[in-house]
PDB file of C-alpha atoms in Angstrom:
ATOM      1  CA  MET D  16      79.040 159.486  38.715  1.00 50.00           C
ATOM      2  CA  ASN D  17      76.302 161.448  37.031  1.00 50.00           C
ATOM      3  CA  THR D  18      73.818 160.027  39.502  1.00 53.00           C
ATOM      4  CA  LEU D  19      75.946 161.316  42.374  1.00 50.00           C
ATOM      5  CA  THR D  20      75.900 164.818  40.924  1.00 51.00           C
ATOM      6  CA  GLU D  21      72.106 164.734  40.711  1.00 54.00           C
ATOM      7  CA  ASP D  22      71.728 163.539  44.297  1.00 55.00           C
ATOM      8  CA  PRO D  23      73.475 166.513  45.938  1.00 54.00           C
ATOM      9  CA  GLU D  24      71.664 168.926  43.626  1.00 54.00           C
ATOM     10  CA  THR D  25      68.295 167.547  44.673  1.00 54.00           C
ATOM     11  CA  GLU D  26      69.317 167.498  48.320  1.00 54.00           C
ATOM     12  CA  GLU D  27      70.385 171.149  48.229  1.00 53.00           C
ATOM     13  CA  PRO D  28      66.949 172.588  47.399  1.00 51.00           C
ATOM     14  CA  VAL D  29      65.264 170.243  49.854  1.00 48.00           C
ATOM     15  CA  THR D  30      67.707 171.184  52.591  1.00 49.00           C
ATOM     16  CA  THR D  31      67.196 174.888  51.897  1.00 50.00           C
ATOM     17  CA  GLY D  32      63.453 174.436  52.331  1.00 48.00           C
ATOM     18  CA  ALA D  33      63.924 172.648  55.635  1.00 49.00           C
ATOM     19  CA  VAL D  34      66.260 175.384  56.823  1.00 49.00           C
ATOM     20  CA  SER D  35      63.630 177.997  55.976  1.00 47.00           C
ATOM     21  CA  THR D  36      61.089 176.161  58.088  1.00 49.00           C
ATOM     22  CA  GLU D  37      63.569 176.025  60.958  1.00 51.00           C
ATOM     23  CA  ALA D  38      64.062 179.771  60.678  1.00 49.00           C
ATOM     24  CA  VAL D  39      60.321 180.206  61.134  1.00 50.00           C
ATOM     25  CA  SER D  40      60.498 178.141  64.297  1.00 50.00           C
ATOM     26  CA  THR D  41      63.166 180.504  65.584  1.00 50.00           C
ATOM     27  CA  SER D  42      60.843 183.425  64.915  1.00 49.00           C
ATOM     28  CA  ALA D  43      58.216 181.780  67.085  1.00 49.00           C
ATOM     29  CA  VAL D  44      60.759 181.730  69.891  1.00 51.00           C
ATOM     30  CA  GLU D  45      61.268 185.452  69.401  1.00 53.00           C
ATOM     31  CA  THR D  46      57.546 186.022  69.886  1.00 52.00           C
ATOM     32  CA  ALA D  47      57.893 184.484  73.357  1.00 52.00           C
ATOM     33  CA  PRO D  48      59.541 187.658  74.714  1.00 51.00           C
ATOM     34  CA  VAL D  49      56.489 189.519  73.448  1.00 51.00           C
ATOM     35  CA  GLU D  50      54.413 187.530  75.930  1.00 52.00           C
ATOM     36  CA  THR D  51      56.587 188.906  78.714  1.00 50.00           C
ATOM     37  CA  ALA D  52      55.588 192.392  77.522  1.00 50.00           C
ATOM     38  CA  PRO D  53      52.323 192.169  79.525  1.00 52.00           C
ATOM     39  CA  VAL D  54      54.580 192.221  82.580  1.00 51.00           C
ATOM     40  CA  GLU D  55      55.622 195.712  81.531  1.00 53.00           C
ATOM     41  CA  THR D  56      51.981 196.779  81.664  1.00 51.00           C
ATOM     42  CA  ALA D  57      52.110 196.130  85.420  1.00 50.00           C
ATOM     43  CA  PRO D  58      54.069 199.382  85.967  1.00 52.00           C
ATOM     44  CA  GLU D  59      51.143 201.083  84.226  1.00 52.00           C
ATOM     45  CA  ALA D  60      48.965 200.172  87.213  1.00 52.00           C
ATOM     46  CA  PRO D  61      50.905 202.592  89.443  1.00 52.00           C
ATOM     47  CA  ALA D  62      50.048 205.281  86.875  1.00 51.00           C
ATOM     48  CA  PRO D  63      46.540 205.620  88.393  1.00 52.00           C
ATOM     49  CA  VAL D  64      48.380 206.716  91.537  1.00 51.00           C
ATOM     50  CA  GLU D  65      49.393 209.813  89.596  1.00 52.00           C
ATOM     51  CA  THR D  66      45.714 210.684  89.203  1.00 53.00           C
ATOM     52  CA  ALA D  67      45.487 210.859  93.004  1.00 55.00           C
ATOM     53  CA  PRO D  68      47.380 214.189  93.048  1.00 57.00           C
ATOM     54  CA  GLU D  69      44.584 215.475  90.840  1.00 58.00           C
ATOM     55  CA  GLU D  70      42.182 215.136  93.791  1.00 59.00           C
ATOM     56  CA  PRO D  71      44.089 217.679  95.899  1.00 59.00           C
ATOM     57  CA  ALA D  72      43.984 219.969  92.877  1.00 57.00           C
ATOM     58  CA  GLN D  73      40.202 220.019  93.173  1.00 61.00           C
ATOM     59  CA  LYS D  74      40.526 221.032  96.828  1.00 62.00           C
ATOM     60  CA  LYS D  75      42.583 224.004  95.660  1.00 61.00           C
ATOM     61  CA  THR D  76      39.661 225.059  93.482  1.00 61.00           C
ATOM     62  CA  THR D  77      37.465 225.061  96.570  1.00 62.00           C
ATOM     63  CA  GLU D  78      40.034 227.219  98.378  1.00 63.00           C
ATOM     64  CA  GLU D  79      39.948 229.712  95.508  1.00 59.00           C
ATOM     65  CA  LYS D  80      36.206 230.063  95.980  1.00 58.00           C
TER      66      LYS D  80
END
């Protein structure tokens, strides 16, 4: 009976360690969404379009002259 008590005790710490490693694997899965972030940078490309309006602004300066 004593041996049985020791077995579960030893298994507990070992199992906890394995669970911790599994948790890390889950974190890696969470980093996957971060890779999709670059897709969000695509909308930034249209931003340069906003600089286009700046060109007409320069024309206004010429009109002022």
